[in-house]
Short mmCIF file of C-alpha atoms in Angstrom, two decimals:
data_model
loop_
_atom_site.label_atom_id
_atom_site.label_comp_id
_atom_site.label_asym_id
_atom_site.label_seq_id
_atom_site.Cartn_x
_atom_site.Cartn_y
_atom_site.Cartn_z
CA MET H 1 -24.97 -21.27 14.36
CA GLU H 2 -23.10 -19.32 17.04
CA ARG H 3 -19.72 -18.13 15.76
CA GLN H 4 -16.61 -19.31 17.55
CA ILE H 5 -13.64 -17.02 17.17
CA LEU H 6 -10.20 -17.09 18.74
CA HIS H 7 -7.91 -14.09 18.97
CA VAL H 8 -4.31 -15.13 19.45
CA ASP H 9 -1.88 -12.53 20.78
CA CYS H 10 1.84 -13.27 21.05
CA ASN H 11 2.86 -11.82 24.41
CA LYS H 12 5.59 -9.16 24.30
CA PHE H 13 6.41 -10.52 20.90
CA TYR H 14 9.77 -8.99 19.95
CA ALA H 15 11.20 -9.38 23.44
CA SER H 16 9.90 -12.96 23.66
CA VAL H 17 11.57 -13.87 20.39
CA GLU H 18 14.84 -12.33 21.60
CA CYS H 19 14.61 -14.30 24.86
CA CYS H 20 13.75 -17.48 22.97
CA LEU H 21 16.81 -17.08 20.77
CA ASN H 22 19.06 -16.19 23.66
CA PRO H 23 18.08 -18.02 26.86
CA ASP H 24 20.68 -16.02 28.85
CA LEU H 25 18.26 -13.10 28.61
CA ARG H 26 15.28 -14.89 30.11
CA ASP H 27 15.89 -13.84 33.68
CA LYS H 28 16.90 -10.29 32.85
CA PRO H 29 14.91 -7.15 32.15
CA VAL H 30 15.01 -6.87 28.36
CA VAL H 31 13.68 -4.33 25.90
CA VAL H 32 13.93 -4.25 22.15
CA GLY H 33 14.78 -0.71 21.11
CA GLY H 34 15.77 1.28 18.07
CA ASN H 35 19.18 2.71 17.35
CA GLU H 36 19.94 5.60 19.70
CA ALA H 37 22.69 7.01 17.50
CA SER H 38 20.20 7.61 14.70
CA ARG H 39 17.61 8.80 17.25
CA HIS H 40 15.28 5.81 16.98
CA GLY H 41 16.06 5.17 20.62
CA ILE H 42 12.67 4.17 21.94
CA VAL H 43 11.34 1.02 23.55
CA LEU H 44 9.56 -1.06 20.92
CA THR H 45 8.65 -3.82 23.35
CA LYS H 46 9.75 -5.18 26.71
CA ASN H 47 9.70 -8.52 28.46
CA GLU H 48 7.70 -9.25 31.62
CA ILE H 49 10.63 -8.46 33.90
CA ALA H 50 11.23 -5.06 32.31
CA ALA H 51 7.50 -4.36 32.54
CA ARG H 52 7.78 -4.64 36.32
CA TYR H 53 9.96 -1.52 36.26
CA ASP H 54 7.07 0.39 34.72
CA ILE H 55 8.87 0.70 31.40
CA ALA H 56 6.40 1.63 28.67
CA THR H 57 6.37 0.96 24.95
CA GLY H 58 7.35 4.15 23.12
CA GLU H 59 9.41 5.43 26.04
CA THR H 60 12.94 6.62 25.31
CA LEU H 61 15.71 4.15 26.11
CA TRP H 62 17.36 6.83 28.17
CA SER H 63 14.36 7.08 30.44
CA ALA H 64 13.94 3.29 30.54
CA ARG H 65 17.55 2.92 31.70
CA ARG H 66 16.92 5.39 34.49
CA LYS H 67 14.10 3.21 35.77
CA CYS H 68 16.17 0.06 35.43
CA PRO H 69 19.96 0.46 35.28
CA ASP H 70 20.49 -3.26 34.52
CA LEU H 71 18.25 -3.09 31.49
CA VAL H 72 19.40 -5.15 28.50
CA VAL H 73 18.64 -3.34 25.24
CA MET H 74 18.50 -5.54 22.16
CA PRO H 75 18.44 -4.08 18.65
CA PRO H 76 15.42 -5.27 16.65
CA HIS H 77 15.80 -8.29 14.35
CA PHE H 78 12.79 -7.86 12.11
CA PRO H 79 13.45 -10.80 9.75
CA MET H 80 13.48 -13.07 12.80
CA TYR H 81 10.17 -11.65 14.08
CA THR H 82 8.64 -12.19 10.67
CA LYS H 83 9.87 -15.78 10.69
CA PHE H 84 8.33 -16.46 14.10
CA SER H 85 5.12 -14.76 13.05
CA HIS H 86 4.87 -17.07 10.03
CA MET H 87 5.52 -20.10 12.22
CA VAL H 88 2.71 -19.09 14.60
CA ARG H 89 0.36 -18.59 11.66
CA ALA H 90 1.34 -22.00 10.26
CA ILE H 91 0.19 -23.57 13.53
CA LEU H 92 -3.07 -21.59 13.46
CA ARG H 93 -3.80 -22.69 9.90
CA GLU H 94 -3.72 -26.31 11.04
CA TYR H 95 -6.96 -25.56 12.90
CA SER H 96 -8.80 -23.41 10.38
CA PRO H 97 -8.25 -21.88 6.95
CA LEU H 98 -9.85 -18.70 8.29
CA VAL H 99 -6.84 -16.97 9.87
CA GLU H 100 -6.74 -13.18 9.76
CA PRO H 101 -3.41 -11.70 10.89
CA PHE H 102 -3.45 -8.34 12.64
CA GLY H 103 0.10 -7.10 12.65
CA LEU H 104 2.90 -9.59 13.14
CA ASP H 105 1.89 -10.70 16.59
CA GLU H 106 -1.88 -11.09 16.53
CA ALA H 107 -4.42 -13.07 14.53
CA TRP H 108 -8.04 -14.08 14.59
CA VAL H 109 -8.96 -17.69 13.88
CA GLU H 110 -12.53 -18.67 13.13
CA VAL H 111 -13.30 -22.21 14.31
CA THR H 112 -17.09 -22.07 13.88
CA GLY H 113 -18.37 -25.50 12.91
CA CYS H 114 -15.32 -27.39 14.12
CA ARG H 115 -16.31 -30.51 15.97
CA ARG H 116 -14.04 -29.68 18.85
CA ASP H 117 -14.67 -27.33 21.74
CA PRO H 118 -13.07 -23.96 20.86
CA VAL H 119 -11.64 -23.66 24.36
CA ASP H 120 -9.84 -27.00 23.91
CA ILE H 121 -8.49 -25.77 20.59
CA ALA H 122 -7.30 -22.55 22.25
CA HIS H 123 -5.46 -24.44 24.98
CA GLU H 124 -3.89 -26.78 22.44
CA ILE H 125 -2.66 -23.81 20.38
CA ARG H 126 -1.33 -22.13 23.52
CA CYS H 127 0.63 -25.26 24.52
CA ARG H 128 1.89 -25.96 21.04
CA VAL H 129 3.22 -22.44 20.47
CA LYS H 130 5.05 -22.63 23.78
CA GLU H 131 6.54 -26.06 23.14
CA GLU H 132 7.27 -25.70 19.47
CA LEU H 133 8.40 -22.08 19.24
CA GLY H 134 9.39 -21.23 22.80
CA ILE H 135 7.19 -18.12 23.08
CA THR H 136 3.84 -17.63 24.81
CA VAL H 137 0.46 -16.52 23.51
CA SER H 138 -2.71 -15.44 25.23
CA ILE H 139 -5.97 -16.33 23.54
CA GLY H 140 -9.45 -14.88 23.73
CA VAL H 141 -12.38 -17.09 22.79
CA SER H 142 -15.69 -15.46 21.98
CA PHE H 143 -18.64 -15.22 19.61
CA ASN H 144 -17.32 -12.16 17.80
CA LYS H 145 -13.98 -10.62 16.85
CA SER H 146 -14.07 -7.63 19.18
CA PHE H 147 -14.73 -9.65 22.31
CA ALA H 148 -12.20 -12.30 21.27
CA LYS H 149 -9.58 -9.56 21.03
CA LEU H 150 -10.53 -8.20 24.44
CA GLY H 151 -10.22 -11.75 25.75
CA SER H 152 -6.62 -12.17 24.61
CA ASP H 153 -5.75 -8.99 26.48
CA TYR H 154 -7.69 -9.91 29.63
CA LYS H 155 -5.34 -12.48 31.07
CA LYS H 156 -1.72 -12.89 29.99
CA PRO H 157 0.79 -14.28 29.40
CA ASP H 158 0.13 -17.87 28.41
CA ALA H 159 -3.61 -17.89 29.16
CA VAL H 160 -7.03 -18.49 27.63
CA THR H 161 -10.05 -16.28 28.41
CA VAL H 162 -13.60 -17.04 27.34
CA PHE H 163 -16.15 -14.24 26.86
CA SER H 164 -19.47 -15.98 26.25
CA ARG H 165 -23.01 -14.67 25.86
CA GLU H 166 -23.53 -15.71 29.46
CA ASN H 167 -20.58 -13.88 31.04
CA TYR H 168 -19.81 -10.87 28.84
CA ARG H 169 -21.95 -8.43 30.84
CA GLU H 170 -20.12 -9.43 33.97
CA LEU H 171 -16.59 -9.56 32.50
CA VAL H 172 -16.48 -7.31 29.43
CA TRP H 173 -18.70 -4.44 30.49
CA PRO H 174 -16.51 -3.27 33.41
CA LEU H 175 -13.50 -2.88 31.04
CA PRO H 176 -12.51 0.65 29.92
CA ALA H 177 -14.17 1.76 26.68
CA GLY H 178 -10.70 2.58 25.37
CA ASP H 179 -9.89 -1.14 25.32
CA LEU H 180 -12.22 -1.66 22.37
CA LEU H 181 -10.52 -1.95 19.02
CA PHE H 182 -10.60 1.37 17.12
CA VAL H 183 -11.45 3.43 20.18
CA GLY H 184 -8.38 5.63 20.22
CA ARG H 185 -7.53 8.66 22.26
CA ALA H 186 -9.88 11.07 20.47
CA THR H 187 -12.95 8.81 20.67
CA LYS H 188 -12.16 7.91 24.26
CA LYS H 189 -12.01 11.57 25.19
CA LYS H 190 -15.35 12.27 23.55
CA LEU H 191 -16.94 9.34 25.39
CA GLU H 192 -15.51 10.45 28.70
CA GLU H 193 -16.92 13.93 28.23
CA ARG H 194 -20.32 12.20 28.31
CA PHE H 195 -19.28 10.16 31.38
CA LEU H 196 -19.00 6.97 29.34
CA TYR H 197 -15.98 5.27 30.84
CA THR H 198 -16.58 1.54 30.46
CA ILE H 199 -17.75 -0.70 27.65
CA GLY H 200 -20.89 -1.27 29.73
CA ASP H 201 -21.51 2.49 29.81
CA VAL H 202 -21.32 2.56 26.01
CA ALA H 203 -23.56 -0.52 25.76
CA ARG H 204 -26.24 1.09 27.90
CA ALA H 205 -26.00 4.53 26.24
CA ASP H 206 -28.63 5.83 23.84
CA PRO H 207 -27.50 4.94 20.28
CA ALA H 208 -28.93 8.24 18.98
CA MET H 209 -26.77 10.16 21.42
CA LEU H 210 -23.73 8.12 20.33
CA GLN H 211 -24.53 8.92 16.71
CA ALA H 212 -24.69 12.63 17.53
CA LEU H 213 -21.37 12.31 19.34
CA LEU H 214 -19.40 10.08 16.98
CA GLY H 215 -21.32 10.13 13.69
CA LYS H 216 -22.00 6.83 11.94
CA TRP H 217 -19.38 5.16 14.09
CA GLY H 218 -21.58 5.78 17.18
CA PRO H 219 -24.27 3.14 16.55
CA ALA H 220 -21.59 0.70 15.38
CA LEU H 221 -19.72 1.15 18.64
CA HIS H 222 -22.97 0.66 20.57
CA ALA H 223 -23.58 -2.61 18.72
CA VAL H 224 -20.04 -3.85 19.36
CA ALA H 225 -20.32 -3.05 23.08
CA ASN H 226 -23.48 -5.15 23.15
CA GLY H 227 -21.80 -8.09 21.49
CA ARG H 228 -23.33 -7.46 18.08
CA ASP H 229 -20.22 -7.48 15.95
CA SER H 230 -20.64 -9.36 12.71
CA GLN H 231 -17.25 -8.55 11.15
CA PRO H 232 -16.07 -11.70 9.39
CA VAL H 233 -12.66 -13.26 9.89
CA VAL H 234 -11.02 -12.60 6.54
CA PRO H 235 -8.13 -14.89 5.66
CA VAL H 236 -4.91 -13.15 4.74
CA GLU H 237 -5.10 -13.77 1.00
CA GLU H 238 -8.26 -11.68 0.84
CA ALA H 239 -7.21 -9.17 3.45
CA ALA H 240 -4.01 -8.43 1.62
CA THR H 241 -5.64 -5.72 -0.46
CA VAL H 242 -3.28 -2.86 0.17
CA GLN H 243 -4.90 0.37 1.33
CA SER H 244 -1.85 2.58 1.35
CA VAL H 245 1.92 2.53 1.11
CA SER H 246 3.95 4.73 3.40
CA ASN H 247 7.41 5.22 4.84
CA GLY H 248 8.48 7.30 7.80
CA MET H 249 11.85 8.35 9.09
CA THR H 250 13.15 9.85 12.30
CA THR H 251 16.19 11.70 11.05
CA PRO H 252 19.63 11.49 12.70
CA ARG H 253 19.51 15.26 13.27
CA ASP H 254 16.67 17.79 13.32
CA LEU H 255 15.62 19.24 9.99
CA THR H 256 15.94 22.99 9.94
CA ASP H 257 15.22 24.19 6.42
CA ASP H 258 13.32 23.42 3.22
CA TRP H 259 16.38 21.88 1.64
CA ASP H 260 16.70 19.30 4.44
CA VAL H 261 13.03 18.45 4.03
CA GLN H 262 13.37 18.07 0.30
CA ARG H 263 16.20 15.58 0.74
CA VAL H 264 14.32 13.50 3.28
CA LEU H 265 11.12 13.58 1.21
CA THR H 266 13.14 12.24 -1.71
CA VAL H 267 14.42 9.30 0.34
CA LEU H 268 10.91 8.52 1.55
CA ALA H 269 9.28 8.98 -1.85
CA GLU H 270 11.88 6.69 -3.43
CA SER H 271 10.92 3.88 -1.11
CA VAL H 272 7.17 4.50 -1.37
CA GLY H 273 7.39 4.75 -5.16
CA ARG H 274 9.45 1.60 -5.44
CA ARG H 275 6.98 -0.34 -3.33
CA LEU H 276 4.04 0.97 -5.35
CA ARG H 277 5.71 -0.07 -8.57
CA GLU H 278 6.65 -3.43 -7.16
CA GLN H 279 3.03 -4.10 -6.23
CA HIS H 280 1.75 -2.56 -9.49
CA PHE H 281 -0.28 0.17 -7.84
CA VAL H 282 -0.88 3.79 -8.63
CA GLY H 283 -2.32 6.19 -6.06
CA LYS H 284 -4.20 9.44 -5.99
CA THR H 285 -3.85 10.71 -2.44
CA VAL H 286 -0.53 11.81 -0.97
CA GLU H 287 -0.24 12.01 2.80
CA LEU H 288 2.39 13.77 4.83
CA GLN H 289 2.94 13.46 8.55
CA LEU H 290 5.29 15.88 10.27
CA ARG H 291 6.57 15.64 13.81
CA ASP H 292 8.54 18.51 15.28
CA ASN H 293 11.24 18.34 17.94
CA GLN H 294 8.61 18.82 20.66
CA LEU H 295 6.91 15.67 19.29
CA ASN H 296 3.83 17.56 18.06
CA THR H 297 2.44 15.66 15.12
CA ARG H 298 0.44 17.07 12.21
CA SER H 299 -0.98 15.17 9.26
CA HIS H 300 -1.89 16.62 5.90
CA ARG H 301 -3.16 15.08 2.72
CA VAL H 302 -4.02 16.03 -0.80
CA THR H 303 -6.01 14.14 -3.39
CA LEU H 304 -4.78 14.76 -6.91
CA ASP H 305 -6.86 14.65 -10.05
CA HIS H 306 -4.67 11.91 -11.53
CA TYR H 307 -2.94 8.75 -10.33
CA ILE H 308 0.77 8.78 -9.65
CA GLN H 309 3.52 6.25 -9.05
CA ALA H 310 6.82 7.96 -9.93
CA THR H 311 9.18 9.05 -7.17
CA ASP H 312 9.36 12.62 -8.52
CA ASP H 313 5.59 12.95 -8.59
CA ILE H 314 5.31 11.77 -4.99
CA THR H 315 8.14 14.07 -3.86
CA GLU H 316 6.58 17.01 -5.68
CA ALA H 317 3.13 16.49 -4.15
CA ALA H 318 4.54 15.92 -0.67
CA TYR H 319 6.74 18.99 -0.89
CA ALA H 320 3.82 21.13 -2.06
CA LEU H 321 1.84 19.89 0.95
CA PHE H 322 4.74 20.73 3.20
CA LYS H 323 5.17 24.23 1.80
CA SER H 324 1.50 25.04 2.15
CA HIS H 325 1.21 23.80 5.75
CA TYR H 326 4.47 24.14 7.65
CA GLN H 327 5.64 27.50 8.93
CA TRP H 328 8.98 26.42 10.48
CA LYS H 329 8.04 27.37 14.01
CA ARG H 330 10.14 24.47 15.20
CA PRO H 331 12.71 22.11 13.63
CA LEU H 332 11.37 18.76 12.44
CA ARG H 333 12.27 15.43 13.89
CA SER H 334 10.45 12.94 11.72
CA ILE H 335 8.54 12.81 8.47
CA THR H 336 6.25 10.18 6.97
CA VAL H 337 5.11 10.10 3.36
CA GLY H 338 2.30 7.87 2.17
CA VAL H 339 0.24 7.27 -0.94
CA SER H 340 -3.29 5.95 -0.64
CA HIS H 341 -6.47 5.71 -2.71
CA LEU H 342 -4.71 2.97 -4.66
CA GLU H 343 -5.73 1.33 -7.90
CA PRO H 344 -4.00 -1.27 -10.08
CA GLU H 345 -1.50 0.45 -12.36
CA ASP H 346 -3.38 -0.54 -15.50
CA THR H 347 -6.47 1.39 -14.38
CA PRO H 348 -7.53 3.70 -17.21
CA SER H 349 -7.13 7.35 -16.28
CA GLN H 350 -7.69 10.70 -17.88
CA MET H 351 -4.56 11.85 -19.69
CA ASP H 352 -3.29 15.36 -19.21
CA MET H 353 -2.31 16.94 -22.52
CA ASN H 354 0.58 18.83 -20.98
CA ASP H 355 2.03 16.37 -18.58
CA SER H 356 1.05 12.79 -19.44
CA ASP H 357 4.00 12.16 -21.69
CA ARG H 358 6.50 13.43 -19.13
CA ARG H 359 4.86 11.45 -16.36
CA GLU H 360 5.03 8.25 -18.37
CA LYS H 361 8.71 8.85 -19.04
CA ARG H 362 9.36 9.43 -15.35
CA GLU H 363 7.64 6.18 -14.48
CA GLN H 364 9.63 4.28 -17.07
CA LEU H 365 12.85 5.80 -15.77
CA ASP H 366 11.95 4.77 -12.22
CA LYS H 367 11.25 1.22 -13.33
CA ALA H 368 14.63 1.07 -15.08
CA VAL H 369 16.31 2.30 -11.87
CA ASP H 370 14.38 -0.27 -9.80
CA GLY H 371 15.65 -2.97 -12.16
CA LEU H 372 19.24 -1.83 -11.76
CA ARG H 373 18.95 -1.79 -7.97
CA LEU H 374 17.45 -5.24 -7.96
CA ARG H 375 20.43 -6.55 -9.92
CA PHE H 376 23.30 -4.53 -8.51
CA GLY H 377 22.16 -3.36 -5.06
CA ASP H 378 20.52 -0.23 -3.71
CA LYS H 379 23.57 1.97 -3.94
CA CYS H 380 24.45 1.29 -7.58
CA ILE H 381 22.50 4.33 -8.69
CA ARG H 382 21.53 7.29 -6.53
CA ARG H 383 20.02 10.70 -6.90
CA ALA H 384 22.52 13.55 -6.69
CA ILE H 385 20.40 15.26 -4.07
CA LEU H 386 21.01 12.33 -1.74
CA LEU H 387 24.80 12.52 -2.02
CA GLU H 388 25.14 15.90 -0.34
CA ASP H 389 24.31 14.87 3.19
CA PRO H 390 24.88 11.13 3.55
CA GLU H 391 24.33 11.26 7.29
CA LEU H 392 20.82 12.54 6.77
CA THR H 393 19.83 10.50 3.77
CA GLY H 394 22.20 7.57 3.83
CA GLU H 395 19.87 4.82 4.86
CA SER H 396 17.83 2.90 2.34
CA LEU H 397 14.35 2.47 3.74
CA TYR H 398 13.29 -0.07 1.23
CA ASP H 399 14.12 -3.13 3.33
CA THR H 400 12.99 -1.69 6.61
CA HIS H 401 9.40 -0.90 5.89
CA THR H 402 7.60 -4.06 6.76
CA VAL H 403 7.32 -4.16 10.50
CA HIS H 404 5.69 -1.83 12.95
CA PRO H 405 4.36 -3.12 16.25
CA THR H 406 0.68 -2.22 16.50
CA GLY H 407 1.20 -0.98 20.04
CA PHE H 408 3.71 1.52 18.75
CA SER H 409 1.98 2.69 15.59
CA GLY H 410 -1.10 3.62 17.60
CA LYS H 411 -4.77 3.20 17.03
CA THR H 412 -6.64 4.44 14.00
CA ASP H 413 -8.16 7.67 15.17
CA GLU H 414 -5.04 8.91 16.85
CA ILE H 415 -3.49 9.62 13.50
CA GLY H 416 -6.15 12.05 12.19
CA GLY H 417 -4.81 15.58 12.39
CA ASP H 418 -6.00 18.27 10.03
CA GLN H 419 -6.48 17.09 6.52
CA MET U 1 23.61 -22.80 30.08
CA SER U 2 23.96 -24.75 26.85
CA ARG U 3 25.61 -23.47 23.73
CA LYS U 4 24.05 -23.64 20.33
CA VAL U 5 26.50 -25.41 18.08
CA TYR U 6 25.89 -25.68 14.38
CA VAL U 7 27.08 -29.00 13.00
CA ASP U 8 27.67 -30.67 9.65
CA VAL U 9 25.19 -33.44 8.94
CA ILE U 10 24.98 -36.10 6.28
CA ALA U 11 21.28 -36.72 5.78
CA LEU U 12 19.08 -39.03 3.76
CA PHE U 13 16.21 -37.55 1.77
CA THR U 14 13.68 -40.37 1.82
CA SER U 15 11.30 -41.22 -0.99
CA GLU U 16 8.45 -40.01 1.28
CA GLY U 17 10.02 -36.58 1.38
CA ARG U 18 11.50 -36.77 4.85
CA VAL U 19 14.97 -35.72 5.82
CA MET U 20 16.70 -38.17 8.16
CA PRO U 21 20.08 -37.35 9.74
CA HIS U 22 22.64 -40.06 9.16
CA ARG U 23 25.96 -38.80 10.43
CA VAL U 24 26.90 -35.77 12.48
CA ARG U 25 30.29 -34.08 12.64
CA TRP U 26 30.82 -32.48 16.06
CA GLU U 27 32.76 -29.23 16.41
CA ASP U 28 35.90 -31.14 17.43
CA GLY U 29 35.76 -33.04 14.15
CA THR U 30 34.51 -36.36 15.54
CA VAL U 31 31.93 -37.99 13.31
CA TYR U 32 29.06 -39.82 14.99
CA THR U 33 26.58 -42.13 13.36
CA VAL U 34 22.92 -41.68 14.22
CA ASP U 35 21.85 -45.18 15.31
CA GLN U 36 18.15 -44.45 15.46
CA VAL U 37 15.74 -41.52 15.14
CA LEU U 38 13.23 -41.93 17.96
CA ASP U 39 11.01 -38.91 17.45
CA ILE U 40 10.60 -35.93 15.12
CA ARG U 41 8.62 -32.87 16.12
CA ARG U 42 8.76 -29.11 15.96
CA ALA U 43 10.13 -27.84 19.24
CA ALA U 44 11.87 -24.97 20.95
CA ALA U 45 15.49 -25.51 21.91
CA THR U 46 14.92 -24.43 25.48
CA LYS U 47 18.52 -24.80 26.61
CA ALA U 48 20.43 -23.18 23.77
CA GLY U 49 17.73 -20.99 22.27
CA GLY U 50 15.85 -20.93 18.99
CA CYS U 51 13.58 -23.59 17.61
CA GLY U 52 13.27 -25.98 14.71
CA LEU U 53 12.40 -29.50 13.73
CA ARG U 54 13.70 -31.53 16.66
CA TYR U 55 15.05 -35.02 15.98
CA THR U 56 15.43 -37.15 19.07
CA CYS U 57 18.34 -39.39 18.06
CA ARG U 58 20.13 -42.30 19.66
CA ILE U 59 23.84 -41.84 19.17
CA ARG U 60 26.25 -44.32 20.84
CA GLY U 61 23.50 -45.41 23.21
CA LYS U 62 22.62 -41.89 24.33
CA GLU U 63 19.55 -39.84 23.45
CA THR U 64 20.45 -36.50 21.86
CA TYR U 65 18.43 -33.74 20.29
CA LEU U 66 19.41 -32.63 16.82
CA PHE U 67 17.59 -29.53 15.52
CA LEU U 68 16.98 -28.60 11.91
CA ASP U 69 16.34 -24.86 11.66
CA ASP U 70 15.59 -23.86 8.07
CA ASP U 71 18.56 -25.51 6.38
CA ARG U 72 21.05 -25.63 9.25
CA TRP U 73 21.47 -28.31 11.88
CA PHE U 74 22.41 -27.54 15.47
CA VAL U 75 22.84 -29.29 18.80
CA GLU U 76 22.65 -28.02 22.35
CA ALA U 77 26.18 -28.45 23.66
CA VAL U 78 26.99 -28.38 27.37
#
């Protein structure tokens, strides 16, 4: 049976939610942006009117205001976006149990085998979301996930696009190869060096050449471009397997020495560790992303020979990575710490005769601290290192980690860096 | 442009699990009785902003929308 898949994309999600909550904003150019005082002053999303001024996601608010002096900048209200996201998903689940969210504002819905025409379903969802929630969605309908996603991007806002076996060569193939999911900047550049600019170019290319160019991902990309994408729609309960836990921070001032970095790493590791413990995971790989004040980004990672969970262990590993890779050519602007290669915390692991006992104690201490914070608030107990420079380390990241717009966080292979 | 005004409501929790508004206290303190609930559906409050479960009510002969958003009731006031 031919698969029928919808990809539902909430248009300009954060800005739409803000405009829905505050109708006075509807006719004004609006962006949702971070806090400029703490240097998170970038455009997270913009409404249609602001888009007309050529304001781009990720642009600084300062530059956006230059393009549009009447710009209304709203601070983000993440709990509200999460609420709207859940309400959209609740509507989608009325049509199929197979709903796979992709970020807060996108989801695939598999309606294969439904008695109704998938295009009718798509239009009904589009109308319902508009009437019931006051925001718009664009929906792609196709026989695989990749084309469905391209479809939701093809015509928007408030539209339905069908990419069928009959029309995909005509409609999908002229699109830029970079529009395909997981084709980020690096892959796109490699393709363009071989004069492969559109999805059609990739579809018609020799799979062996693509393999030589992109490794095992080459033939997979060739198949996707030809409509052979068999990825299943995985409902959220199954997809929820966590791959990694990370926290990043753009600091209120540039970091200029090791001591600054150690403080910030501690704040980040505290949040990462707490989330790992909360979800009962231990991890083996520690990742560190550093961005300097010229916005050059480098990523580094190390895989340990044992699993860790304690804040001190994460800080220690991240700091060691930092010391072995960063030469202080420029001050740092933001740091991200992550732990991946996760396993459930009761996974048996090889004990280290010298350190196991200490590590266990550290983990128990962290759990006791987590318990205190849960009962008495985040500030009831703090590390001394974090008291010295409250401006730099004052914010608790624990409650702010959940939401990152996919457009902002970037595509998979842009993150890479040297590892 | 309408204002979003949160109001106090006395509601009936029916044996079928529905919540039906019974009386509404306006911001000026006047209490109105809901004569009839004509329609219940999830809807955006297009005039005042937000969304919720929208009750189309007849109050003193006039049709009015009463929204239930999570556990708060609001009306779109002129």
